[in-house]
Amino acid sequence: MEVLKYDLIIVGSGIAGLRAATAAAWASGGRISIAILSKIQAMRSHSLSAEGGMSAVLYPDKTGDSLELHAYDTVKGSDFLADQDAVQILVEYAPKEVRYLERIGVPWSREPDGRISQRPFGGMSIPRTTFAADKTGFFIMSTLFSETRRFDNINVYHEHFVTKFIIEDGEFRGVTAYDLKRGEFKFFYAKAGIIATGGAGRLYRFTTTAHSTTGETLGYALRAGLAIKDMEFVQWHPTALVPSGILVSEAARGEGGYLINKEGERFMKRYAPQRMELAPRDIVSRAILTECMEGRGFQHESGMCYVGLDLRHLGEEKINRRIPFIRELAHKYAGIDVLSEPIPVRPAVHYTMGGIHTDTWGRVLTADGKWVRGLWAAGEAAAVSIHGANRLGSNSLSECSVWGRLTGEQAAKYVLETSRLPAPDGKLLDVAKGEESRIFDRLLHKEQNAPSPYEVKKQLNDIMEEHFGPFRHGSSMAEGLAKLKKLREFSSFRVVDSSRVYNQNLKDALEVDGMLDLAMVVGIGAYARSESRGAHYRLDYPKRDDVNWLRHTVAYMYGGELKLLYTPVTITKWQPEERRY
Amino acid sequence: MKSLVVKVKKFDGSRTWWQEYKVEVPSEKISVLDILVKIKEEQDPTLAVRYSCRMAICGSCGMVINGVPRLACQTLLSELGDSHIVVEPLWNHNVVKDLVVDLEPDFEKVRAVKPYIIRDVKEVYESDKEFGQKPEELERYYNFAYCIQCGLCMAACPILGSNDKFLGPMALNAAYRWSADSRDRGWEERKKLIDTEDGVWPCHLAYTCSAVCPRGVDPGYAIQLLKAAILRKKRP
């Protein structure tokens, strides 16, 4: 086992992780050593699938927009579960981040006078979504990855799968990782860490997210004594391509696309008469599924019910200039031309509002509210919380960039103020060696009678789709929880591949192992929350309940059991009100 | 259901062999990636294949399919027009395992051409202004910014087949993309890196790189634009 020493380790290479790296590299004046660990090749993280844009108040004098309005839209969109002090940070820093990204070379779409273009998005009362055609995530990702190349003190470790967070005496000590390409096990020993591993869409089957968006690190975080917040809030994006689940950006509706049912009717008038197709995602998703349940959807040969996303009236020129990728994806994966036919879409799991419990600045907290010294979390992996019960489209790229920067800067400062890292002691090395033996000796060679990780993942997906979907009910969730508990009894998996080099079978087993713990967090949080708020909708409790449930769910592991506690929501300006669109 | 035979070139670190798999697929609209994942999950968990986004934007799943470098997720069975599929790892790269090749040397070549805005770094990090760009300035490099670093162009390049020191289409495309950006001031610096024996000059315009690019980037054209800029002594 190789031991590598770094000042700062960043786990995850999406927008949050890469931005943390460039911020820390600059803030430290090149004086600290930084490692980015990515379980895939670092420039391939799922942030690049983001299409529509990044929210920011850029030109308030010209557009009449304001930070206050952006904050209010976000809080209302969150169904009042967002922490309002955190939202304030988001809206203040987002414009600075858009301009930073502009200076490092993001090809933002432009107005004739050179201003950065902005488009309308769901739940935003003014067009404030900044974009680079409909590949915004890709362009930000690839530009940020390129930008890391400027710094000699940023070291990128591609295809290093983190298996464990090591925390001792309330302090972060490093991580262990499996280097797929070399087939080696490594201990990254460090002063500081940032967890930026993204979401967990693949807990479900029908999802817009990449195959790699599995969320196992959140399960590992629980085992390391960290807490997970608000995990029951899972976002369904209203418009995923049928039957693959590939994302059709909200930009399609932002640019004027309609949603129509099989009677050709713009049905959103029944659900959000003012905002229509540009209501927040939780509302549009439930509207589509309601149309389906009431028999007004189309039927796909795969058995899925869907509605039509109609772009025909937008015209070829606008489509090619503003949303070319949507045209390409619909043609390739659904076999239709958007100029002549509506796109078949239905809601798919897209985003996890919940994540690692942190304070407003992204410092990782234990369940009892203590900072785990030296550790931060940023981006979708973290719950700061700015999205509360429902995220508004285009706020996630802002979040990733803002908290990537903030955590990177804080970590750099912390590293410079902390005394030199001593050699790792024997106890720490034993922990890392024990982990190596768990992975290579036990998982890799012993478990012939255990189930295949693919079989378990399939069952997990079935349970999540059936029992923890967009419409939930207490009795169905109780059944789902029982099934999840039974599935969790599998503590090991059959790994057929016995090689060390690029053993994907082993990697897949490690993913499923972490996913099972995380799924339980979604399940028990959802079951306990007896109200409907944002994306968490219960048929048996269809109303929001601010008296009992205006609070965050915090899950943690105690004696091998998952426990829940609740923390208050920070309200600075806006008291909860009825959410109408 | 349709039956097909998939022939995969396997490599386990010491030995190379062809393995055949029989697969049943529900429709012709299935991608080669979906077929490979099906094989991995249902028949042969030892099969190594890189993949992630499954929507032709992350660049993971480059491989040679029926003799052409392509992204597996972007290649539908219906487009191959054949129920016999032959899959092998990308050419011109060291194979790690099965369909997984080592692309890190490609990434290092990209790094060597300084793929970022070259100007006062302090201004980039400590000012809060926009450098600004007109739509027509954006157009000059925009298409070249679509590169997803999948490596298909590097696999298709005939020069790289015999000279692995050649910077190659991926890195040279990056050199053009950054040099043609109106915000960049780095042409003179970058020119020194590419006006070299292993820089732009070995390219002899086969254009196979552009032919296989899954994002329509046209790196072959980028290389010719770089040559022209060098000869005319004028930044792109």
GROMACS .gro file of N, CA and C in nm, chain A residues 19 22 26 40-41 43-44 48-49 51 59 96 99-100 102-114 116 132-133 135 138-139 143 146-152 154 158-159 181-182 202 207-212 244-246 324-325 328-329 332-333 454 496-497 499 501-505 508, chain B residues 29 33-34 37 40-41 45-60 73-76 79 96-97 100-104 107-108 111 115-119 121-136 138 141-142 145-150 177-178 181 183 215:
model
  432
   19ARG      N    1  -1.367   2.354  -0.918
   19ARG     CA    2  -1.364   2.494  -0.875
   19ARG      C    3  -1.295   2.506  -0.740
   22THR      N    4  -0.917   2.504  -0.815
   22THR     CA    5  -0.857   2.628  -0.868
   22THR      C    6  -0.859   2.737  -0.760
   26TRP      N    7  -0.511   2.903  -0.614
   26TRP     CA    8  -0.482   3.046  -0.620
   26TRP      C    9  -0.471   3.106  -0.479
   40ILE      N   10  -1.382   0.838  -1.200
   40ILE     CA   11  -1.373   0.822  -1.344
   40ILE      C   12  -1.261   0.914  -1.394
   41GLN      N   13  -1.244   0.929  -1.523
   41GLN     CA   14  -1.147   1.026  -1.570
   41GLN      C   15  -1.202   1.164  -1.536
   43MET      N   16  -1.224   1.464  -1.630
   43MET     CA   17  -1.303   1.559  -1.712
   43MET      C   18  -1.438   1.500  -1.753
   44ARG      N   19  -1.472   1.383  -1.701
   44ARG     CA   20  -1.595   1.317  -1.746
   44ARG      C   21  -1.708   1.320  -1.642
   48LEU      N   22  -2.108   1.765  -1.651
   48LEU     CA   23  -2.109   1.804  -1.792
   48LEU      C   24  -2.238   1.770  -1.864
   49SER      N   25  -2.325   1.694  -1.801
   49SER     CA   26  -2.453   1.668  -1.865
   49SER      C   27  -2.554   1.780  -1.841
   51GLU      N   28  -2.742   2.101  -1.897
   51GLU     CA   29  -2.762   2.162  -2.029
   51GLU      C   30  -2.802   2.309  -2.020
   59TYR      N   31  -2.700   4.176  -1.468
   59TYR     CA   32  -2.713   4.316  -1.512
   59TYR      C   33  -2.840   4.377  -1.454
   96LYS      N   34  -2.045   3.675  -0.939
   96LYS     CA   35  -1.898   3.676  -0.938
   96LYS      C   36  -1.844   3.550  -1.004
   99ARG      N   37  -1.877   3.556  -1.381
   99ARG     CA   38  -1.771   3.640  -1.439
   99ARG      C   39  -1.634   3.572  -1.429
  100TYR      N   40  -1.611   3.500  -1.321
  100TYR     CA   41  -1.485   3.423  -1.311
  100TYR      C   42  -1.479   3.321  -1.426
  102GLU      N   43  -1.626   3.338  -1.699
  102GLU     CA   44  -1.606   3.413  -1.824
  102GLU      C   45  -1.457   3.441  -1.845
  103ARG      N   46  -1.389   3.477  -1.737
  103ARG     CA   47  -1.247   3.514  -1.752
  103ARG      C   48  -1.158   3.393  -1.779
  104ILE      N   49  -1.201   3.273  -1.735
  104ILE     CA   50  -1.118   3.156  -1.766
  104ILE      C   51  -1.156   3.094  -1.900
  105GLY      N   52  -1.254   3.153  -1.969
  105GLY     CA   53  -1.275   3.109  -2.107
  105GLY      C   54  -1.404   3.035  -2.140
  106VAL      N   55  -1.502   3.030  -2.049
  106VAL     CA   56  -1.628   2.964  -2.085
  106VAL      C   57  -1.692   3.039  -2.202
  107PRO      N   58  -1.733   2.967  -2.306
  107PRO     CA   59  -1.794   3.034  -2.423
  107PRO      C   60  -1.941   3.068  -2.400
  108TRP      N   61  -1.967   3.155  -2.306
  108TRP     CA   62  -2.107   3.195  -2.280
  108TRP      C   63  -2.172   3.245  -2.408
  109SER      N   64  -2.299   3.212  -2.426
  109SER     CA   65  -2.373   3.270  -2.539
  109SER      C   66  -2.386   3.420  -2.515
  110ARG      N   67  -2.379   3.496  -2.623
  110ARG     CA   68  -2.369   3.642  -2.611
  110ARG      C   69  -2.479   3.716  -2.685
  111GLU      N   70  -2.508   3.835  -2.636
  111GLU     CA   71  -2.594   3.929  -2.707
  111GLU      C   72  -2.507   4.005  -2.807
  112PRO      N   73  -2.569   4.070  -2.907
  112PRO     CA   74  -2.489   4.143  -3.007
  112PRO      C   75  -2.391   4.243  -2.945
  113ASP      N   76  -2.427   4.303  -2.830
  113ASP     CA   77  -2.336   4.402  -2.769
  113ASP      C   78  -2.227   4.337  -2.683
  114GLY      N   79  -2.223   4.203  -2.680
  114GLY     CA   80  -2.118   4.135  -2.602
  114GLY      C   81  -2.162   4.097  -2.462
  116ILE      N   82  -2.349   3.886  -2.173
  116ILE     CA   83  -2.380   3.743  -2.163
  116ILE      C   84  -2.532   3.726  -2.169
  132ALA      N   85  -2.444   2.850  -2.217
  132ALA     CA   86  -2.360   2.833  -2.334
  132ALA      C   87  -2.434   2.732  -2.421
  133ALA      N   88  -2.515   2.784  -2.512
  133ALA     CA   89  -2.611   2.705  -2.589
  133ALA      C   90  -2.686   2.612  -2.492
  135LYS      N   91  -2.533   2.330  -2.373
  135LYS     CA   92  -2.428   2.243  -2.320
  135LYS      C   93  -2.353   2.318  -2.211
  138PHE      N   94  -2.131   2.113  -1.979
  138PHE     CA   95  -2.013   2.064  -2.052
  138PHE      C   96  -1.908   2.174  -2.065
  139PHE      N   97  -1.953   2.292  -2.108
  139PHE     CA   98  -1.855   2.399  -2.131
  139PHE      C   99  -1.791   2.447  -2.000
  143THR      N  100  -1.392   2.375  -1.939
  143THR     CA  101  -1.309   2.493  -1.918
  143THR      C  102  -1.241   2.488  -1.781
  146SER      N  103  -0.961   2.239  -1.789
  146SER     CA  104  -0.848   2.302  -1.856
  146SER      C  105  -0.776   2.398  -1.763
  147GLU      N  106  -0.854   2.474  -1.687
  147GLU     CA  107  -0.796   2.573  -1.597
  147GLU      C  108  -0.708   2.509  -1.489
  148THR      N  109  -0.747   2.390  -1.445
  148THR     CA  110  -0.662   2.323  -1.343
  148THR      C  111  -0.523   2.295  -1.399
  149ARG      N  112  -0.512   2.284  -1.532
  149ARG     CA  113  -0.384   2.254  -1.597
  149ARG      C  114  -0.282   2.367  -1.581
  150ARG      N  115  -0.332   2.485  -1.546
  150ARG     CA  116  -0.245   2.600  -1.526
  150ARG      C  117  -0.158   2.583  -1.402
  151PHE      N  118  -0.210   2.509  -1.303
  151PHE     CA  119  -0.145   2.505  -1.172
  151PHE      C  120  -0.061   2.379  -1.152
  152ASP      N  121   0.067   2.401  -1.123
  152ASP     CA  122   0.155   2.285  -1.101
  152ASP      C  123   0.124   2.212  -0.971
  154ILE      N  124  -0.171   2.133  -0.858
  154ILE     CA  125  -0.293   2.050  -0.862
  154ILE      C  126  -0.258   1.918  -0.931
  158HIS      N  127  -0.686   1.031  -1.194
  158HIS     CA  128  -0.800   0.975  -1.266
  158HIS      C  129  -0.827   0.833  -1.216
  159GLU      N  130  -0.953   0.794  -1.217
  159GLU     CA  131  -0.992   0.656  -1.189
  159GLU      C  132  -0.931   0.603  -1.059
  181LYS      N  133  -0.646   0.179  -1.272
  181LYS     CA  134  -0.556   0.157  -1.385
  181LYS      C  135  -0.434   0.076  -1.345
  182ARG      N  136  -0.381   0.105  -1.227
  182ARG     CA  137  -0.262   0.031  -1.184
  182ARG      C  138  -0.294  -0.090  -1.097
  202ARG      N  139  -2.871   0.729  -0.953
  202ARG     CA  140  -2.879   0.587  -0.992
  202ARG      C  141  -2.935   0.497  -0.881
  207THR      N  142  -3.364   0.761  -1.474
  207THR     CA  143  -3.294   0.880  -1.426
  207THR      C  144  -3.221   0.948  -1.541
  208THR      N  145  -3.206   1.079  -1.528
  208THR     CA  146  -3.130   1.154  -1.628
  208THR      C  147  -2.980   1.142  -1.602
  209THR      N  148  -2.943   1.088  -1.488
  209THR     CA  149  -2.802   1.097  -1.447
  209THR      C  150  -2.715   0.990  -1.510
  210ALA      N  151  -2.585   1.017  -1.511
  210ALA     CA  152  -2.486   0.926  -1.568
  210ALA      C  153  -2.480   0.796  -1.488
  211HIS      N  154  -2.426   0.693  -1.553
  211HIS     CA  155  -2.408   0.565  -1.483
  211HIS      C  156  -2.325   0.581  -1.356
  212SER      N  157  -2.235   0.679  -1.357
  212SER     CA  158  -2.144   0.694  -1.243
  212SER      C  159  -2.206   0.770  -1.125
  244SER      N  160  -3.511   0.637  -2.279
  244SER     CA  161  -3.378   0.626  -2.218
  244SER      C  162  -3.361   0.702  -2.087
  245GLY      N  163  -3.439   0.808  -2.067
  245GLY     CA  164  -3.419   0.891  -1.949
  245GLY      C  165  -3.320   1.003  -1.970
  246ILE      N  166  -3.267   1.013  -2.092
  246ILE     CA  167  -3.172   1.121  -2.121
  246ILE      C  168  -3.242   1.257  -2.104
  324PRO      N  169  -2.943   2.334  -2.970
  324PRO     CA  170  -2.908   2.236  -3.073
  324PRO      C  171  -2.891   2.094  -3.019
  325PHE      N  172  -2.843   2.084  -2.896
  325PHE     CA  173  -2.816   1.952  -2.839
  325PHE      C  174  -2.947   1.875  -2.819
  328GLU      N  175  -3.039   1.729  -3.140
  328GLU     CA  176  -2.954   1.613  -3.169
  328GLU      C  177  -2.996   1.490  -3.087
  329LEU      N  178  -3.017   1.511  -2.956
  329LEU     CA  179  -3.050   1.398  -2.868
  329LEU      C  180  -3.185   1.336  -2.906
  332LYS      N  181  -3.129   1.136  -3.223
  332LYS     CA  182  -3.049   1.015  -3.205
  332LYS      C  183  -3.121   0.910  -3.121
  333TYR      N  184  -3.174   0.954  -3.006
  333TYR     CA  185  -3.222   0.855  -2.909
  333TYR      C  186  -3.374   0.836  -2.907
  454TYR      N  187  -2.505  -0.670  -0.960
  454TYR     CA  188  -2.601  -0.621  -1.060
  454TYR      C  189  -2.743  -0.662  -1.024
  496VAL      N  190  -1.680  -1.176  -0.957
  496VAL     CA  191  -1.631  -1.285  -1.043
  496VAL      C  192  -1.490  -1.256  -1.093
  497ASP      N  193  -1.467  -1.131  -1.124
  497ASP     CA  194  -1.335  -1.091  -1.175
  497ASP      C  195  -1.235  -1.097  -1.059
  499SER      N  196  -0.902  -1.013  -1.098
  499SER     CA  197  -0.781  -0.936  -1.126
  499SER      C  198  -0.781  -0.806  -1.047
  501VAL      N  199  -0.612  -0.522  -1.179
  501VAL     CA  200  -0.610  -0.411  -1.275
  501VAL      C  201  -0.749  -0.392  -1.336
  502TYR      N  202  -0.798  -0.271  -1.324
  502TYR     CA  203  -0.926  -0.230  -1.379
  502TYR      C  204  -1.038  -0.331  -1.353
  503ASN      N  205  -1.053  -0.366  -1.227
  503ASN     CA  206  -1.159  -0.460  -1.191
  503ASN      C  207  -1.289  -0.382  -1.168
  504GLN      N  208  -1.366  -0.368  -1.276
  504GLN     CA  209  -1.490  -0.292  -1.268
  504GLN      C  210  -1.595  -0.366  -1.188
  505ASN      N  211  -1.586  -0.496  -1.191
  505ASN     CA  212  -1.681  -0.579  -1.118
  505ASN      C  213  -1.670  -0.548  -0.968
  508ASP      N  214  -1.804  -0.195  -0.910
  508ASP     CA  215  -1.951  -0.197  -0.911
  508ASP      C  216  -2.007  -0.248  -0.778
  610LYS      N  217  -3.291  -0.015  -3.186
  610LYS     CA  218  -3.257   0.120  -3.141
  610LYS      C  219  -3.164   0.118  -3.020
  614LEU      N  220  -2.317   0.053  -2.650
  614LEU     CA  221  -2.285   0.058  -2.507
  614LEU      C  222  -2.385  -0.022  -2.425
  615ASP      N  223  -2.514  -0.003  -2.453
  615ASP     CA  224  -2.615  -0.078  -2.379
  615ASP      C  225  -2.594  -0.228  -2.395
  618VAL      N  226  -2.295  -0.328  -2.175
  618VAL     CA  227  -2.331  -0.329  -2.033
  618VAL      C  228  -2.415  -0.452  -2.000
  621LYS      N  229  -2.186  -0.741  -1.970
  621LYS     CA  230  -2.112  -0.732  -1.844
  621LYS      C  231  -2.199  -0.775  -1.726
  622GLU      N  232  -2.324  -0.728  -1.725
  622GLU     CA  233  -2.409  -0.756  -1.610
  622GLU      C  234  -2.470  -0.897  -1.613
  626PRO      N  235  -1.897  -1.062  -1.605
  626PRO     CA  236  -1.863  -0.946  -1.522
  626PRO      C  237  -1.715  -0.907  -1.530
  627THR      N  238  -1.632  -0.987  -1.595
  627THR     CA  239  -1.491  -0.947  -1.605
  627THR      C  240  -1.468  -0.848  -1.719
  628LEU      N  241  -1.568  -0.830  -1.804
  628LEU     CA  242  -1.551  -0.739  -1.918
  628LEU      C  243  -1.529  -0.595  -1.870
  629ALA      N  244  -1.418  -0.535  -1.915
  629ALA     CA  245  -1.388  -0.397  -1.874
  629ALA      C  246  -1.420  -0.302  -1.988
  630VAL      N  247  -1.504  -0.204  -1.959
  630VAL     CA  248  -1.541  -0.103  -2.058
  630VAL      C  249  -1.573   0.027  -1.983
  631ARG      N  250  -1.516   0.137  -2.032
  631ARG     CA  251  -1.539   0.267  -1.967
  631ARG      C  252  -1.668   0.328  -2.018
  632TYR      N  253  -1.748   0.382  -1.929
  632TYR     CA  254  -1.869   0.452  -1.974
  632TYR      C  255  -1.920   0.537  -1.859
  633SER      N  256  -1.997   0.639  -1.896
  633SER     CA  257  -2.061   0.715  -1.788
  633SER      C  258  -2.192   0.780  -1.834
  634CYS      N  259  -2.186   0.886  -1.917
  634CYS     CA  260  -2.307   0.967  -1.936
  634CYS      C  261  -2.413   0.902  -2.024
  635ARG      N  262  -2.372   0.813  -2.113
  635ARG     CA  263  -2.455   0.745  -2.213
  635ARG      C  264  -2.532   0.841  -2.306
  636MET      N  265  -2.484   0.968  -2.317
  636MET     CA  266  -2.549   1.061  -2.408
  636MET      C  267  -2.448   1.139  -2.492
  637ALA      N  268  -2.334   1.077  -2.518
  637ALA     CA  269  -2.236   1.130  -2.613
  637ALA      C  270  -2.180   1.267  -2.575
  638ILE      N  271  -2.162   1.290  -2.446
  638ILE     CA  272  -2.105   1.418  -2.405
  638ILE      C  273  -1.986   1.401  -2.309
  639CYS      N  274  -1.973   1.285  -2.242
  639CYS     CA  275  -1.864   1.272  -2.145
  639CYS      C  276  -1.736   1.222  -2.209
  640GLY      N  277  -1.747   1.148  -2.319
  640GLY     CA  278  -1.627   1.104  -2.390
  640GLY      C  279  -1.562   0.978  -2.337
  641SER      N  280  -1.631   0.900  -2.252
  641SER     CA  281  -1.568   0.782  -2.192
  641SER      C  282  -1.557   0.663  -2.286
  654CYS      N  283  -2.187   0.467  -2.701
  654CYS     CA  284  -2.322   0.512  -2.664
  654CYS      C  285  -2.390   0.584  -2.780
  655GLN      N  286  -2.308   0.631  -2.874
  655GLN     CA  287  -2.363   0.709  -2.985
  655GLN      C  288  -2.386   0.621  -3.109
  656THR      N  289  -2.350   0.493  -3.097
  656THR     CA  290  -2.361   0.402  -3.211
  656THR      C  291  -2.478   0.308  -3.188
  657LEU      N  292  -2.584   0.326  -3.265
  657LEU     CA  293  -2.701   0.240  -3.249
  657LEU      C  294  -2.687   0.119  -3.341
  660GLU      N  295  -2.781   0.158  -3.694
  660GLU     CA  296  -2.690   0.229  -3.784
  660GLU      C  297  -2.583   0.137  -3.839
  677VAL      N  298  -0.523  -0.106  -2.123
  677VAL     CA  299  -0.515  -0.138  -1.979
  677VAL      C  300  -0.579  -0.274  -1.957
  678LYS      N  301  -0.702  -0.287  -2.001
  678LYS     CA  302  -0.775  -0.413  -1.994
  678LYS      C  303  -0.891  -0.410  -2.094
  681VAL      N  304  -1.059  -0.094  -2.236
  681VAL     CA  305  -1.011   0.025  -2.165
  681VAL      C  306  -0.867   0.053  -2.204
  682VAL      N  307  -0.845   0.174  -2.261
  682VAL     CA  308  -0.708   0.211  -2.299
  682VAL      C  309  -0.659   0.326  -2.213
  683ASP      N  310  -0.528   0.345  -2.216
  683ASP     CA  311  -0.468   0.454  -2.138
  683ASP      C  312  -0.470   0.582  -2.220
  684LEU      N  313  -0.556   0.676  -2.180
  684LEU     CA  314  -0.565   0.805  -2.252
  684LEU      C  315  -0.480   0.913  -2.187
  685GLU      N  316  -0.419   0.881  -2.073
  685GLU     CA  317  -0.349   0.986  -1.999
  685GLU      C  318  -0.236   1.051  -2.080
  688PHE      N  319  -0.399   1.328  -2.263
  688PHE     CA  320  -0.430   1.442  -2.175
  688PHE      C  321  -0.304   1.523  -2.148
  689GLU      N  322  -0.191   1.456  -2.134
  689GLU     CA  323  -0.066   1.528  -2.109
  689GLU      C  324  -0.025   1.612  -2.230
  692ARG      N  325  -0.225   1.920  -2.214
  692ARG     CA  326  -0.171   2.009  -2.111
  692ARG      C  327  -0.047   2.085  -2.164
  696PRO      N  328  -0.372   2.480  -2.231
  696PRO     CA  329  -0.513   2.496  -2.271
  696PRO      C  330  -0.591   2.585  -2.175
  697TYR      N  331  -0.553   2.710  -2.164
  697TYR     CA  332  -0.624   2.804  -2.076
  697TYR      C  333  -0.590   2.945  -2.122
  698ILE      N  334  -0.666   3.040  -2.071
  698ILE     CA  335  -0.646   3.181  -2.109
  698ILE      C  336  -0.510   3.227  -2.057
  699ILE      N  337  -0.425   3.268  -2.150
  699ILE     CA  338  -0.296   3.322  -2.108
  699ILE      C  339  -0.304   3.474  -2.108
  700ARG      N  340  -0.300   3.533  -1.994
  700ARG     CA  341  -0.286   3.676  -1.971
  700ARG      C  342  -0.261   3.693  -1.822
  702VAL      N  343  -0.262   3.648  -1.471
  702VAL     CA  344  -0.344   3.555  -1.392
  702VAL      C  345  -0.411   3.626  -1.274
  703LYS      N  346  -0.343   3.728  -1.225
  703LYS     CA  347  -0.400   3.804  -1.114
  703LYS      C  348  -0.533   3.869  -1.158
  704GLU      N  349  -0.535   3.915  -1.279
  704GLU     CA  350  -0.657   3.976  -1.332
  704GLU      C  351  -0.769   3.871  -1.341
  705VAL      N  352  -0.732   3.750  -1.379
  705VAL     CA  353  -0.831   3.642  -1.388
  705VAL      C  354  -0.888   3.612  -1.250
  706TYR      N  355  -0.802   3.607  -1.149
  706TYR     CA  356  -0.847   3.562  -1.017
  706TYR      C  357  -0.892   3.672  -0.923
  707GLU      N  358  -0.842   3.792  -0.942
  707GLU     CA  359  -0.875   3.894  -0.842
  707GLU      C  360  -0.959   4.010  -0.891
  708SER      N  361  -0.980   4.019  -1.021
  708SER     CA  362  -1.073   4.122  -1.067
  708SER      C  363  -1.213   4.063  -1.063
  709ASP      N  364  -1.313   4.148  -1.081
  709ASP     CA  365  -1.450   4.094  -1.085
  709ASP      C  366  -1.519   4.141  -1.213
  710LYS      N  367  -1.439   4.159  -1.319
  710LYS     CA  368  -1.499   4.211  -1.442
  710LYS      C  369  -1.517   4.101  -1.546
  711GLU      N  370  -1.589   4.135  -1.653
  711GLU     CA  371  -1.594   4.046  -1.768
  711GLU      C  372  -1.487   4.090  -1.865
  712PHE      N  373  -1.417   3.995  -1.924
  712PHE     CA  374  -1.324   4.031  -2.031
  712PHE      C  375  -1.404   4.071  -2.155
  713GLY      N  376  -1.520   4.010  -2.172
  713GLY     CA  377  -1.609   4.047  -2.281
  713GLY      C  378  -1.578   3.976  -2.412
  714GLN      N  379  -1.682   3.956  -2.490
  714GLN     CA  380  -1.665   3.887  -2.618
  714GLN      C  381  -1.788   3.913  -2.704
  715LYS      N  382  -1.766   3.949  -2.830
  715LYS     CA  383  -1.877   3.970  -2.922
  715LYS      C  384  -1.918   3.835  -2.981
  716PRO      N  385  -2.044   3.823  -3.025
  716PRO     CA  386  -2.087   3.695  -3.084
  716PRO      C  387  -1.994   3.650  -3.198
  717GLU      N  388  -1.947   3.747  -3.279
  717GLU     CA  389  -1.862   3.706  -3.392
  717GLU      C  390  -1.724   3.657  -3.343
  719LEU      N  391  -1.687   3.496  -3.055
  719LEU     CA  392  -1.722   3.362  -3.004
  719LEU      C  393  -1.720   3.259  -3.117
  722TYR      N  394  -1.392   3.048  -3.240
  722TYR     CA  395  -1.334   2.928  -3.177
  722TYR      C  396  -1.440   2.829  -3.130
  723TYR      N  397  -1.568   2.871  -3.135
  723TYR     CA  398  -1.675   2.797  -3.070
  723TYR      C  399  -1.678   2.649  -3.107
  726ALA      N  400  -1.435   2.431  -2.941
  726ALA     CA  401  -1.450   2.414  -2.796
  726ALA      C  402  -1.538   2.293  -2.762
  727TYR      N  403  -1.595   2.232  -2.865
  727TYR     CA  404  -1.681   2.115  -2.842
  727TYR      C  405  -1.605   1.987  -2.813
  728CYS      N  406  -1.472   1.991  -2.818
  728CYS     CA  407  -1.393   1.867  -2.798
  728CYS      C  408  -1.422   1.804  -2.662
  729ILE      N  409  -1.450   1.674  -2.659
  729ILE     CA  410  -1.479   1.603  -2.535
  729ILE      C  411  -1.363   1.512  -2.493
  730GLN      N  412  -1.249   1.523  -2.559
  730GLN     CA  413  -1.129   1.447  -2.524
  730GLN      C  414  -1.154   1.295  -2.516
  731CYS      N  415  -1.229   1.245  -2.611
  731CYS     CA  416  -1.261   1.102  -2.610
  731CYS      C  417  -1.149   1.019  -2.669
  758ARG      N  418  -0.818   2.628  -3.034
  758ARG     CA  419  -0.934   2.679  -2.959
  758ARG      C  420  -0.892   2.792  -2.865
  759TRP      N  421  -0.783   2.772  -2.791
  759TRP     CA  422  -0.744   2.874  -2.692
  759TRP      C  423  -0.679   2.994  -2.760
  762ASP      N  424  -0.934   3.243  -2.913
  762ASP     CA  425  -1.027   3.306  -2.820
  762ASP      C  426  -0.984   3.451  -2.800
  764ARG      N  427  -1.019   3.649  -2.579
  764ARG     CA  428  -0.975   3.684  -2.444
  764ARG      C  429  -0.831   3.643  -2.418
  796ARG      N  430  -1.830   1.483  -3.219
  796ARG     CA  431  -1.891   1.612  -3.191
  796ARG      C  432  -1.873   1.710  -3.307
   0.00000   0.00000   0.00000
